CSV table of C-alpha atoms (C1' of nucleotides) in Angstrom, one decimal:
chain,number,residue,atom,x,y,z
A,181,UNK,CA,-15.1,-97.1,17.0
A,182,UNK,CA,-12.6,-94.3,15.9
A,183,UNK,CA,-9.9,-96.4,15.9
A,184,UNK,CA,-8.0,-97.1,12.9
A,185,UNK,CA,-10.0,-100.4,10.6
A,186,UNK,CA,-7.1,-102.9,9.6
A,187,UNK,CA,-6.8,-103.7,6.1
A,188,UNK,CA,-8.0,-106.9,6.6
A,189,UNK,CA,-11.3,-106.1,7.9
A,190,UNK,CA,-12.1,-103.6,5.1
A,191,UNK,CA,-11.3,-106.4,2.0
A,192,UNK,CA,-14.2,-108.5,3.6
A,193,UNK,CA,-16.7,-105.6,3.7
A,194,UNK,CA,-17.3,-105.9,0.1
A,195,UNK,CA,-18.0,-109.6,0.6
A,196,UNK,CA,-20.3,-109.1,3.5
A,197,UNK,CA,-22.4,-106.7,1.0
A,198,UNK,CA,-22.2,-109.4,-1.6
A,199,UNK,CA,-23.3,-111.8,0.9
A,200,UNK,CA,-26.5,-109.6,2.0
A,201,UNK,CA,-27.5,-108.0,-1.2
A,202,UNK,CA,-27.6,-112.2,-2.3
A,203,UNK,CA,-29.5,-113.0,0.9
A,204,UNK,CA,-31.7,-109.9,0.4
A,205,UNK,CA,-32.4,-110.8,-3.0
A,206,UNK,CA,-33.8,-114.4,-1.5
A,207,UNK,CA,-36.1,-112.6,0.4
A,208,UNK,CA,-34.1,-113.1,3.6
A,209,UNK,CA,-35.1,-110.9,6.8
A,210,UNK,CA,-32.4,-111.3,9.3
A,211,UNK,CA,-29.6,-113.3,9.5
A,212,UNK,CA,-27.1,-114.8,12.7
A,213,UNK,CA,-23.6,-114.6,12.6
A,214,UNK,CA,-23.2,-118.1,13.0
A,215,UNK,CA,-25.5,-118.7,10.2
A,216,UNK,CA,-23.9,-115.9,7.7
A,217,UNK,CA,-20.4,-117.8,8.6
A,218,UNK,CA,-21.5,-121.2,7.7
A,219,UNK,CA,-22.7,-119.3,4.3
A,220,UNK,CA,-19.5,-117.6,3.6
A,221,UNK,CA,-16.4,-119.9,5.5
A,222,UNK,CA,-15.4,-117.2,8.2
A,223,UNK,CA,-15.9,-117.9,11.8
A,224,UNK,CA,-18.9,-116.0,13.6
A,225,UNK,CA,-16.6,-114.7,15.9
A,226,UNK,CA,-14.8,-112.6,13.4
A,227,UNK,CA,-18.0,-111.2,11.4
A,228,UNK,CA,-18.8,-110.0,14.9
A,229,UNK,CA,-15.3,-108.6,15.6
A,230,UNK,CA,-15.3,-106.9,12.0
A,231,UNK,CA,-18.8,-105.6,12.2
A,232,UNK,CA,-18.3,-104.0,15.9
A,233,UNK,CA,-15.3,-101.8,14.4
A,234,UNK,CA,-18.4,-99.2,12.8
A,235,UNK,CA,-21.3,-100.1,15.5
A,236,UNK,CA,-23.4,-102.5,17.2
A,237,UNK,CA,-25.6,-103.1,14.1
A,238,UNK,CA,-27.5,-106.0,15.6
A,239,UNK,CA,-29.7,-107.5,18.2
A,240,UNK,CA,-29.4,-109.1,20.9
A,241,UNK,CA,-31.2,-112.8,20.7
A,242,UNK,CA,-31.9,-112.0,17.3
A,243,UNK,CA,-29.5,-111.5,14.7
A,244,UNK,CA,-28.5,-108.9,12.3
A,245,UNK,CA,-31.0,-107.8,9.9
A,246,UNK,CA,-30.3,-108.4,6.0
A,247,UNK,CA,-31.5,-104.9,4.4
A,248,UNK,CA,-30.4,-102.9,7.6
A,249,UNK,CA,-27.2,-104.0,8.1
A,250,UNK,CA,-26.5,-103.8,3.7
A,251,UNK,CA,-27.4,-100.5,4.0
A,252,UNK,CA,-25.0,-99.6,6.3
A,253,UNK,CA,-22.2,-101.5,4.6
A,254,UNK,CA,-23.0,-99.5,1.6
A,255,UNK,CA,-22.7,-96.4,3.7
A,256,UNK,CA,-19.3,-97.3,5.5
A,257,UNK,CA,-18.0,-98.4,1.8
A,258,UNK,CA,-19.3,-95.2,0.4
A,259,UNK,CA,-21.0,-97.0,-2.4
A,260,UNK,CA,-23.9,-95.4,-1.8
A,261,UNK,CA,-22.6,-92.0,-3.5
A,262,UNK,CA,-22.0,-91.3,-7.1
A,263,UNK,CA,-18.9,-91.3,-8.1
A,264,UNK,CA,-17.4,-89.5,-11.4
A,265,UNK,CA,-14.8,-91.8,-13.2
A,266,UNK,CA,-11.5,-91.0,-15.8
A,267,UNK,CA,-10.0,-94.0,-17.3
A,268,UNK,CA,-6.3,-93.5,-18.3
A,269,UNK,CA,-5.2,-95.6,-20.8
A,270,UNK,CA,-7.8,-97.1,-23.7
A,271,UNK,CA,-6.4,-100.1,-24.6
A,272,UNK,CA,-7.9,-103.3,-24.0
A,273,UNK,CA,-8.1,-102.7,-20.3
A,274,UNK,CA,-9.5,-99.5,-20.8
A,275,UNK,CA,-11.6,-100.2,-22.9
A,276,UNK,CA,-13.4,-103.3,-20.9
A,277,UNK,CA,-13.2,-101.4,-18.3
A,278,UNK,CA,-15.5,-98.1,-20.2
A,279,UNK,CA,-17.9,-101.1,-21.4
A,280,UNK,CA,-18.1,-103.0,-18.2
A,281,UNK,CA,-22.1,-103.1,-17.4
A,282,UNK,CA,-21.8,-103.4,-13.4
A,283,UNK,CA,-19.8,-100.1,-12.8
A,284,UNK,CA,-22.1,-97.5,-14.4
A,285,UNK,CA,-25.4,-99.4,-12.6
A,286,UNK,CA,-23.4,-98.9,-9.5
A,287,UNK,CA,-22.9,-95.2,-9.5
A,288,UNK,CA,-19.5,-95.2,-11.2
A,289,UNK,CA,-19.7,-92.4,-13.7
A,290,UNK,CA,-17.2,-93.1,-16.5
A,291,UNK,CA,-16.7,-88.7,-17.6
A,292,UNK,CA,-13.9,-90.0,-20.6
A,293,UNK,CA,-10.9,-92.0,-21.5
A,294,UNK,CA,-7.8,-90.5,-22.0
A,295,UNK,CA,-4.7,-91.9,-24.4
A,296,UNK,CA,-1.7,-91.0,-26.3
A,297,UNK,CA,-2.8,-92.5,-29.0
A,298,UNK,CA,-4.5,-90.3,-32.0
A,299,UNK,CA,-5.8,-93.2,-33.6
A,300,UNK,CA,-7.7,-93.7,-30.9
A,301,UNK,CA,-8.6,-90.5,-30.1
A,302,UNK,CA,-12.2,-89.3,-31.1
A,303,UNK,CA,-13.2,-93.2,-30.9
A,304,UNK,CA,-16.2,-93.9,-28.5
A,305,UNK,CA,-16.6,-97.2,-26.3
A,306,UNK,CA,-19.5,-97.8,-24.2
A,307,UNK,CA,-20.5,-94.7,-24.5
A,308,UNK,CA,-17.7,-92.8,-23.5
A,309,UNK,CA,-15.3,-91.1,-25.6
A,310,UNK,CA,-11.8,-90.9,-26.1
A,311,UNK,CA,-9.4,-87.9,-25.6
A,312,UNK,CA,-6.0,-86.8,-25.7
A,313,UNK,CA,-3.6,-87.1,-22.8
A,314,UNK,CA,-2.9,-83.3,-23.1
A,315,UNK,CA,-6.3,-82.4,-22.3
A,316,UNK,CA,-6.0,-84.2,-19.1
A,317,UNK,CA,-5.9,-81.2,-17.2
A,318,UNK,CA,-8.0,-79.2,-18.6
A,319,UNK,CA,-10.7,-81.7,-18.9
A,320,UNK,CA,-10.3,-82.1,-14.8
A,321,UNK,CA,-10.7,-78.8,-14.0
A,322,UNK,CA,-14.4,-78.5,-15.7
A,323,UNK,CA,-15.2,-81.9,-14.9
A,324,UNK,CA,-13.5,-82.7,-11.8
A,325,UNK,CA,-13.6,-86.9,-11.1
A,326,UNK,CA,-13.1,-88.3,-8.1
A,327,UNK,CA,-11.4,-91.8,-9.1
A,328,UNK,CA,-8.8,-92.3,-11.9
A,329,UNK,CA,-8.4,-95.9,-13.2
A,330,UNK,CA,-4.4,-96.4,-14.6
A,331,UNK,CA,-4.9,-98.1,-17.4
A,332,UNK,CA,-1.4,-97.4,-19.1
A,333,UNK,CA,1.1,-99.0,-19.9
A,334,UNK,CA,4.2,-100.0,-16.7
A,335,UNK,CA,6.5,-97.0,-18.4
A,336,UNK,CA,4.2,-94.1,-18.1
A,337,UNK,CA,2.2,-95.6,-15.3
A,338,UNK,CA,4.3,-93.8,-12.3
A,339,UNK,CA,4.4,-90.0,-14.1
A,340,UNK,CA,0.8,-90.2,-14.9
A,341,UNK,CA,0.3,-91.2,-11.4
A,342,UNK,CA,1.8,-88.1,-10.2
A,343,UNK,CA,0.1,-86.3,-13.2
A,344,UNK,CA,-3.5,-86.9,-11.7
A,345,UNK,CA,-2.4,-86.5,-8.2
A,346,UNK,CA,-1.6,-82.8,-9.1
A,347,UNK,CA,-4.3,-82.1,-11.1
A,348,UNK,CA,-6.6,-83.1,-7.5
A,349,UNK,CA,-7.5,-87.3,-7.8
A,350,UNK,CA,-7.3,-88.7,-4.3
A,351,UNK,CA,-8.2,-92.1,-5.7
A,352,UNK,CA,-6.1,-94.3,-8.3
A,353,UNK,CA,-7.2,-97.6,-9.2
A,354,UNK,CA,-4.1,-98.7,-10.7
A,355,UNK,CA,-3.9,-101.6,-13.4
A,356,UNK,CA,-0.2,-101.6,-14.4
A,357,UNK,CA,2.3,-103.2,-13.1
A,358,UNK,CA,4.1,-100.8,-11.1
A,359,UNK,CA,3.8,-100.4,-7.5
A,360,UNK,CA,2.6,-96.8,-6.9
A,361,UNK,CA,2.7,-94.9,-3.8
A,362,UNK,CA,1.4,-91.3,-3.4
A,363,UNK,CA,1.0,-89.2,0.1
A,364,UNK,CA,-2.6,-88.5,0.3
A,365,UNK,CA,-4.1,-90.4,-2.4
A,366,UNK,CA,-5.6,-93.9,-2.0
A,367,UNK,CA,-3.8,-96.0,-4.4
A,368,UNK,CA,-5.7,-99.8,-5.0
A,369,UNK,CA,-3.9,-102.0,-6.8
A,370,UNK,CA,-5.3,-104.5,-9.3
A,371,UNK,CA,-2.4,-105.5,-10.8
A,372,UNK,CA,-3.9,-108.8,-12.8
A,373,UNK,CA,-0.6,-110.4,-13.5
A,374,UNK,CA,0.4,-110.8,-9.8
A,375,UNK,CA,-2.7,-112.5,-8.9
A,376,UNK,CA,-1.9,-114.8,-12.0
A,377,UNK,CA,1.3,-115.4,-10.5
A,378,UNK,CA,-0.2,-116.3,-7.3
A,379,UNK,CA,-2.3,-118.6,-8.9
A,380,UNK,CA,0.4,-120.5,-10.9
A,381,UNK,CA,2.2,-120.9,-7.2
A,382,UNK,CA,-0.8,-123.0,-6.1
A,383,UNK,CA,-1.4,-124.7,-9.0
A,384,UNK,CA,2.3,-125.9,-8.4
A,385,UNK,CA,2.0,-126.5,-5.3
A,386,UNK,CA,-1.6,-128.6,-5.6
A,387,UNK,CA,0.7,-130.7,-8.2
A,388,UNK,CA,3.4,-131.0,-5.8
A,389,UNK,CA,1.2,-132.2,-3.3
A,390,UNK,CA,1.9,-130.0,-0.9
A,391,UNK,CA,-1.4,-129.2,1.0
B,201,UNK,CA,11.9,-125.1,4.2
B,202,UNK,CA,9.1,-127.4,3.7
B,203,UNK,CA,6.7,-126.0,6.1
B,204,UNK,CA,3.3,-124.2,4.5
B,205,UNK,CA,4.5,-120.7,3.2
B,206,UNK,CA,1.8,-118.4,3.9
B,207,UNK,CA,-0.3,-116.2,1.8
B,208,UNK,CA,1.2,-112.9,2.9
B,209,UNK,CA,4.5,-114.3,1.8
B,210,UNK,CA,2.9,-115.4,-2.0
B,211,UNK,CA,1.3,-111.9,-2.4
B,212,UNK,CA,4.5,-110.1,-2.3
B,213,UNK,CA,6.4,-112.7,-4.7
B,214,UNK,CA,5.5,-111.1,-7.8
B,215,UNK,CA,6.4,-107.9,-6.2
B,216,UNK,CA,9.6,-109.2,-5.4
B,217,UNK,CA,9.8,-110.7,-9.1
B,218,UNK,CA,8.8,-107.5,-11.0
B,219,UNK,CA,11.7,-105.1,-8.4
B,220,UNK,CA,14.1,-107.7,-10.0
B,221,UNK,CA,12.9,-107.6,-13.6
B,222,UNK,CA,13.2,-103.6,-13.6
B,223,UNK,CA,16.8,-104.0,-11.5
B,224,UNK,CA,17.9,-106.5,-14.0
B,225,UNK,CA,16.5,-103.7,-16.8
B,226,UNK,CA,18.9,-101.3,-15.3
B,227,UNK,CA,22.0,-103.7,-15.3
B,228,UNK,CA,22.6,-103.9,-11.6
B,229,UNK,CA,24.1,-106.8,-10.9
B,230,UNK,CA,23.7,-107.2,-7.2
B,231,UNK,CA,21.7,-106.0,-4.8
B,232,UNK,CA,21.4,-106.2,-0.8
B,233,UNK,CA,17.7,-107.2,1.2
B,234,UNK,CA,18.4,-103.2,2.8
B,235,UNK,CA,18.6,-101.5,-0.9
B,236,UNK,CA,15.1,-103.5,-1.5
B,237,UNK,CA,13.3,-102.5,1.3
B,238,UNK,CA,14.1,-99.0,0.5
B,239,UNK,CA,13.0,-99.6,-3.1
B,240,UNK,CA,10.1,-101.4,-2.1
B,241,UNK,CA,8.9,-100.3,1.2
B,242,UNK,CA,9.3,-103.0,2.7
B,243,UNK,CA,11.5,-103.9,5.8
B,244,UNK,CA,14.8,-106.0,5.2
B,245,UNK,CA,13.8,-108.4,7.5
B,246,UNK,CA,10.4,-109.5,6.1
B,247,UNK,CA,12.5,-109.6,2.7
B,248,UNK,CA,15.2,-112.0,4.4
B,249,UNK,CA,12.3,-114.1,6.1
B,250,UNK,CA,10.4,-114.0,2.7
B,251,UNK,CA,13.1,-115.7,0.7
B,252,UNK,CA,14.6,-117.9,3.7
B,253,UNK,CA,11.1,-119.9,3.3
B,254,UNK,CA,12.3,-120.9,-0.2
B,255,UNK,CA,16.3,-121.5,0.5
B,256,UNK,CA,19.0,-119.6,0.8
B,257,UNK,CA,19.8,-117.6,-2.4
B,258,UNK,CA,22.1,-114.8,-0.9
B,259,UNK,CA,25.5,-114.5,-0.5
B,260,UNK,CA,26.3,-112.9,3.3
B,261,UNK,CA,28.8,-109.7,3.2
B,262,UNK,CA,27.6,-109.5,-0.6
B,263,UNK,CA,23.9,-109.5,-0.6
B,264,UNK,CA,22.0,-111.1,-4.0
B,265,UNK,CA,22.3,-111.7,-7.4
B,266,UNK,CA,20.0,-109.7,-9.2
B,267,UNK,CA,19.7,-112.1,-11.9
B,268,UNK,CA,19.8,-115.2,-9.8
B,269,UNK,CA,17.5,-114.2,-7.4
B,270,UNK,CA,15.1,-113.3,-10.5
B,271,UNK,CA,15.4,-116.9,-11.6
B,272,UNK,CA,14.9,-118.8,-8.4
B,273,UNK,CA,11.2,-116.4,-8.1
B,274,UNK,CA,10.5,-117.5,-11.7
B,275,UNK,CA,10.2,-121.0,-10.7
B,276,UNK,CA,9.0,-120.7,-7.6
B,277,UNK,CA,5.9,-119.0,-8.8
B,278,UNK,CA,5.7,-121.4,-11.7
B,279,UNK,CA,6.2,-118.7,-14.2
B,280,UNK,CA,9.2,-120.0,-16.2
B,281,UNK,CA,6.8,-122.8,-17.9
B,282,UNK,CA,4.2,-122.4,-20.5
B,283,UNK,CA,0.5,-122.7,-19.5
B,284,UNK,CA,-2.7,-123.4,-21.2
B,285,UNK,CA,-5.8,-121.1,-20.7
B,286,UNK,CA,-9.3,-121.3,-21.7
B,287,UNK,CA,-11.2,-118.3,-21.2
B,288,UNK,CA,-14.9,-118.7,-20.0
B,289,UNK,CA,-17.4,-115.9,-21.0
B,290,UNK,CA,-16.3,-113.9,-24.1
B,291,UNK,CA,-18.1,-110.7,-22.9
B,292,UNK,CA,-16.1,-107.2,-22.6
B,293,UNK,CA,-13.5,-109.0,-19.6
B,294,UNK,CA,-13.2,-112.5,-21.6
B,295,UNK,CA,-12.4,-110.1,-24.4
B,296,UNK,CA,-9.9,-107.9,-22.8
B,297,UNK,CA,-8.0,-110.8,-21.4
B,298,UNK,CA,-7.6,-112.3,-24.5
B,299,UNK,CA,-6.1,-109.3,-26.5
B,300,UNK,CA,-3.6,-108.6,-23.5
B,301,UNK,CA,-0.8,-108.5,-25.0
B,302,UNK,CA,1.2,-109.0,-21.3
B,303,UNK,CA,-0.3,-112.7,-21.1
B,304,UNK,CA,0.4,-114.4,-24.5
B,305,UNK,CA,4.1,-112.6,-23.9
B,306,UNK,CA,4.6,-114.5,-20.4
B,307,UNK,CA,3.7,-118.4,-21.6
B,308,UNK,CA,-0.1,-117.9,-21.2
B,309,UNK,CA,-1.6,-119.8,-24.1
B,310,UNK,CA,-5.0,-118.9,-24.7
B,311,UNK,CA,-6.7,-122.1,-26.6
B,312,UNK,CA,-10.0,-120.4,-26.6
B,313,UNK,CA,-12.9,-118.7,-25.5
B,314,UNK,CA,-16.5,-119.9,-24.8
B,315,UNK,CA,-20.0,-118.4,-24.4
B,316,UNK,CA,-23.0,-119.3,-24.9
B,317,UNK,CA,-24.4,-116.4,-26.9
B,318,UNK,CA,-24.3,-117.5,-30.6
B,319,UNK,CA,-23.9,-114.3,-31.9
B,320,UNK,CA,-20.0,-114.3,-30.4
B,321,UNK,CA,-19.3,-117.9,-31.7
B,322,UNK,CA,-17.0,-117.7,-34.4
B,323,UNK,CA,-15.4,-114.7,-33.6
B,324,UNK,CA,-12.0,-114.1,-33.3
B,325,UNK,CA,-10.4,-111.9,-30.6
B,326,UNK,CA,-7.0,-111.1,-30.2
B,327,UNK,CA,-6.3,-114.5,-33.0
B,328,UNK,CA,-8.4,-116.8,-30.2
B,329,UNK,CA,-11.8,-118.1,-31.3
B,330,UNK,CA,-14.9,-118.1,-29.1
B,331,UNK,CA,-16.5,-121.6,-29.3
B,332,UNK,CA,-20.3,-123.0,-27.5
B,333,UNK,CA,-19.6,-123.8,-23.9
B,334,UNK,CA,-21.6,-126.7,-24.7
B,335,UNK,CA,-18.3,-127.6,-26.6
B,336,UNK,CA,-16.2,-126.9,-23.3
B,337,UNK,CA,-15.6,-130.7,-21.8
B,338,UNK,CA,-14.7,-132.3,-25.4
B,339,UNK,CA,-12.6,-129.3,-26.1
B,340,UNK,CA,-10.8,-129.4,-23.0
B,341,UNK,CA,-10.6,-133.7,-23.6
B,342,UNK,CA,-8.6,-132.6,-26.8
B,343,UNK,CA,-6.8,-129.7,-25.6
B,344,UNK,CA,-6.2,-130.2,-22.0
B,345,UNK,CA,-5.6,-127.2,-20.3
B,346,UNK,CA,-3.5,-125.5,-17.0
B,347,UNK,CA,-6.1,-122.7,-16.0
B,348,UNK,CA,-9.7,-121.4,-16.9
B,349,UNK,CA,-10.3,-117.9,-16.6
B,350,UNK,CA,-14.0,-117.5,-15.0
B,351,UNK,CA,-15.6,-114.2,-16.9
B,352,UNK,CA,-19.2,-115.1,-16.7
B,353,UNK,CA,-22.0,-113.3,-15.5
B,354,UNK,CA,-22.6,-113.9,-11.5
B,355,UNK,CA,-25.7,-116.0,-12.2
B,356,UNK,CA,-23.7,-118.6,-14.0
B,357,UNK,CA,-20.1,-118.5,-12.4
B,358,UNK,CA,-20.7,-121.1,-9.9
B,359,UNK,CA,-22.1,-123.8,-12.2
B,360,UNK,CA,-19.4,-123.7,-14.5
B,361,UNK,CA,-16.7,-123.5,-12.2
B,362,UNK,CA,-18.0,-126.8,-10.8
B,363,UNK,CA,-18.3,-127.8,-14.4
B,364,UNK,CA,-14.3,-126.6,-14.7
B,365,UNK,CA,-13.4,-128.8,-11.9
B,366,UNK,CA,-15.1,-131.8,-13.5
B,367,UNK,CA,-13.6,-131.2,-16.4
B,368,UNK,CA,-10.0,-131.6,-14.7
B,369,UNK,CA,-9.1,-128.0,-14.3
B,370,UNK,CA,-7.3,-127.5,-11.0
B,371,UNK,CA,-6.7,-123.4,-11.6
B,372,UNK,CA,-9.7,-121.2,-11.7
B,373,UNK,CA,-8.8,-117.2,-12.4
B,374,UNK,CA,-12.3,-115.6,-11.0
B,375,UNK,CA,-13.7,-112.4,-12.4
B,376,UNK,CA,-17.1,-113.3,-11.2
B,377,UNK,CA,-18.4,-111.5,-8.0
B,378,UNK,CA,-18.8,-114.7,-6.3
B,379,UNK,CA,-16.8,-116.7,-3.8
B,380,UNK,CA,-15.9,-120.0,-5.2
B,381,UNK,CA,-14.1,-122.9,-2.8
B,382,UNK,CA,-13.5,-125.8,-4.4
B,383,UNK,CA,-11.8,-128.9,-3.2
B,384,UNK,CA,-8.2,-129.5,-4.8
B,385,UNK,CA,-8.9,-126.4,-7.2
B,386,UNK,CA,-6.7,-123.0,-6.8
B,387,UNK,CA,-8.9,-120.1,-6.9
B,388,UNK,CA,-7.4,-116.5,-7.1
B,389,UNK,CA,-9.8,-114.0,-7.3
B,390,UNK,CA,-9.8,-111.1,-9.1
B,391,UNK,CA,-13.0,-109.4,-8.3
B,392,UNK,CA,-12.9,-105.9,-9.5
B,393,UNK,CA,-16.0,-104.6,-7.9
B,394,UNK,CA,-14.6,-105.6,-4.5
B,395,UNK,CA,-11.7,-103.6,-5.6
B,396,UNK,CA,-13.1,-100.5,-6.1
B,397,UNK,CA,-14.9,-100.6,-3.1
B,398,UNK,CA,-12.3,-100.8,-1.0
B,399,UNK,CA,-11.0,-98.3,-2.6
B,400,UNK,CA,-14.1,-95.4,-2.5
B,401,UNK,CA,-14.1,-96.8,1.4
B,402,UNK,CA,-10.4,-96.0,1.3
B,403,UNK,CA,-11.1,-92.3,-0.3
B,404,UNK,CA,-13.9,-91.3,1.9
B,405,UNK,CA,-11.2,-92.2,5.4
B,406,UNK,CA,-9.2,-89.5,3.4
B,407,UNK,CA,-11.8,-87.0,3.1
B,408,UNK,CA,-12.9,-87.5,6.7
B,409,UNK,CA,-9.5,-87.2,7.4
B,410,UNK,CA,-8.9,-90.3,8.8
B,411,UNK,CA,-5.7,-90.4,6.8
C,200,DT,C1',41.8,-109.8,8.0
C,201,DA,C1',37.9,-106.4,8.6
C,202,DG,C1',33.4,-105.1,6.9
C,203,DA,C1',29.2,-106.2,5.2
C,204,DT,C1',25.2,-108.7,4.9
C,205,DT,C1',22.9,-113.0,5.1
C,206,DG,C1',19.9,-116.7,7.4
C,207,DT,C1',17.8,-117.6,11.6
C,208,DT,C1',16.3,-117.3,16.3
C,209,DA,C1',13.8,-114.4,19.7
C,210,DA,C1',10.7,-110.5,20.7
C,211,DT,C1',6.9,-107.8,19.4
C,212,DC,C1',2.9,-106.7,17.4
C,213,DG,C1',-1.6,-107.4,15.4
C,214,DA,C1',-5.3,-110.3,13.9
C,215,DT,C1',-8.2,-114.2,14.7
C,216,DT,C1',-10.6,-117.1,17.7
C,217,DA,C1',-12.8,-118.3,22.0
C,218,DA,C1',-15.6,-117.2,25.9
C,219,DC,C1',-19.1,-114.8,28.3
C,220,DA,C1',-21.7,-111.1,30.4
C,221,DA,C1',-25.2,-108.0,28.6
C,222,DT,C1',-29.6,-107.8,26.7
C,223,DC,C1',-33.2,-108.3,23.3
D,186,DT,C1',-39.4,-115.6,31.8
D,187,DA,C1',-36.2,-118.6,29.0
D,188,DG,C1',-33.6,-118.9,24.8
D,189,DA,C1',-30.8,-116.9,21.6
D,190,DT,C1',-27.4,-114.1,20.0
D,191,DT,C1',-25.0,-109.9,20.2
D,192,DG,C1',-20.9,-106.8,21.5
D,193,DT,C1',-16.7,-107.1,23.9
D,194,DT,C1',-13.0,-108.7,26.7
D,195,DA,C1',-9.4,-112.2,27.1
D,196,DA,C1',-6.6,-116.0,25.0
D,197,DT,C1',-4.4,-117.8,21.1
D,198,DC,C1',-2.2,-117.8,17.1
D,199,DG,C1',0.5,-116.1,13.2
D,200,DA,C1',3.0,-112.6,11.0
D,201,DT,C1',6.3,-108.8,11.3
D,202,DT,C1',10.2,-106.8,13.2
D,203,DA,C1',14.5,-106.8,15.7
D,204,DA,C1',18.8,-108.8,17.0
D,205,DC,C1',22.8,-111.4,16.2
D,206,DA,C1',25.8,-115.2,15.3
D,207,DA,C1',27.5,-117.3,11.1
D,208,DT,C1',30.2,-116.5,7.1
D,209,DC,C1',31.4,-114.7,2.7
DNA sequence: TAGATTGTTAATCGATTAACAATC
DNA sequence: TAGATTGTTAATCGATTAACAATC
């Protein structure tokens, strides 16, 4: 229970809580692990295996039951906590990112979007505005955030990494291309070019007829 | 050599690829699998084993050629040819991915967008045009294309990925918080939200302490 | 040649799957 | 109670790391 979660296990929680929020949504009550791996292509086995890491969050002869066990998912993911939200960089990314519906109805708190950029300073999107990158600090201290999404592009990506790291974000969710690595700061990566690259490879290798 | 080459081994490709861009940026010329894994984190034996699925492309006593090395990834990932993309949902993602500048440079071709809100047909973002997804199949007839990028609400993202695959696309790029598997289609996902959950499940281990 | 570093084989480690006793 | 299904322990499988002979 307190040992350390692989990697692994945590990328299929969010998928789990897709899974149950869809089932709950259909009116579902409970749900087998046999049954929720025929829905989702993962062996029973291994639902069981990942779910045991945070408790025993079933029953016995009965199953797991939908809103119970989403609730608890949303716990151990922490999504059930607000969560205040700077967006470095507003560019394209930045800017989808500001507009994008689904993060401010789940508790995602876009505060501002900082850039270099004077023209686009001063500019609002989705609500949010833009400031200046030198008021990064100062902005932090009155309105402290707990995630930063890098937004910016590969060249200043790794300084203003360490920038928001010093100014207190334990959380970067980082969109350039650069890998980034920082002690004591969760660092996701959602670098969109390598998973296009990963999808060219198959492509090439469904053509080659390999698989 | 011709045996399966896992997924862990495609993830870190573009990693690989975008170390040996910058290297080749700073005009070294060679560069050993031990220098690497410093750079990288990585070990020097994963690196070794990474590129020995794909040939030999070192020289021993000397190490690699940056630039050859570089080349070899290129086409193995597929990346040194031009594809075709259609982009599917013209909402704030569709949008984005259109006006990133990083695709169009790296032989993505973006034919179009579709939606089926009428207010967006017609428009123009980032020089691509949004058309009717009722026009999808005799566009894509016309214009055949490598890859769709999926962008659409979750309600509608598994109907017209199906409709995708009909329509001959063997590459699906999928923004939509649903988990598509389709028979003789590549499907990379890029779901944000599942993302950033990882990540807040990430940050709260660090504020527990967990490290 | 001597030194360095690869490509590859073997050893280790971790994650997935299978099996089953516990129990609802 | 009998049937079902969990939580967990053991077995298998695959991926990472270590070691080293081949060789530039």
């Amino acid at each position: 229970l307190a040992t350390k979660v692989s990697d692994a296990v945590i990328r299929r929680l969010p998928r789990y809580f897709r899974q149950l929020c869809a089932l709950d949504g259909e009116g579902v009550a409970k749900i087998s692990s046999l049954e929720l791996s025929r829905r989702m292509g993962i062996t029973a086995s291994q639902i069981r295996q990942d779910l045991s890491c945070f408790g025993g969050f079933g029953q016995q002869g009965y199953g797991y039951s939908v809103s119970f066990l989403r609730g608890r998912i949303e716990q151990i993911l922490g999504i059930d906590r607000k969560y205040g939200v700077v967006i470095i960089g507003a560019g394209n990314i930045g800017q989808a990112l500001a507009q994008y519906a689904q993060f401010s109805a789940r508790g995602y708190e876009i505060a501002a979007l900082f850039d270099v950029d004077e023209a686009l300073v001063g500019n609002t999107f989705g609500g949010v505005e833009v400031l200046h990158i030198d008021s990064l600090e100062s902005f932090l201290q009155h309105h402290p955030a707990d995630i930063a999404v890098l937004a910016a592009p590969e060249g200043e990506a790794l300084e203003l990494a360490e920038r928001l790291a010093r100014a207190g974000i334990r959380a970067i969710w980082n969109f350039a291309p650069v890998d980034i690595v920082l002690e004591g700061v969760a660092v996701e990566n959602a670098q969109l070019t390598d998973g296009l690259m990963a999808l060219t490879y198959r492509l090439g290798e469904l053509r080659r007829g390999g698989k």
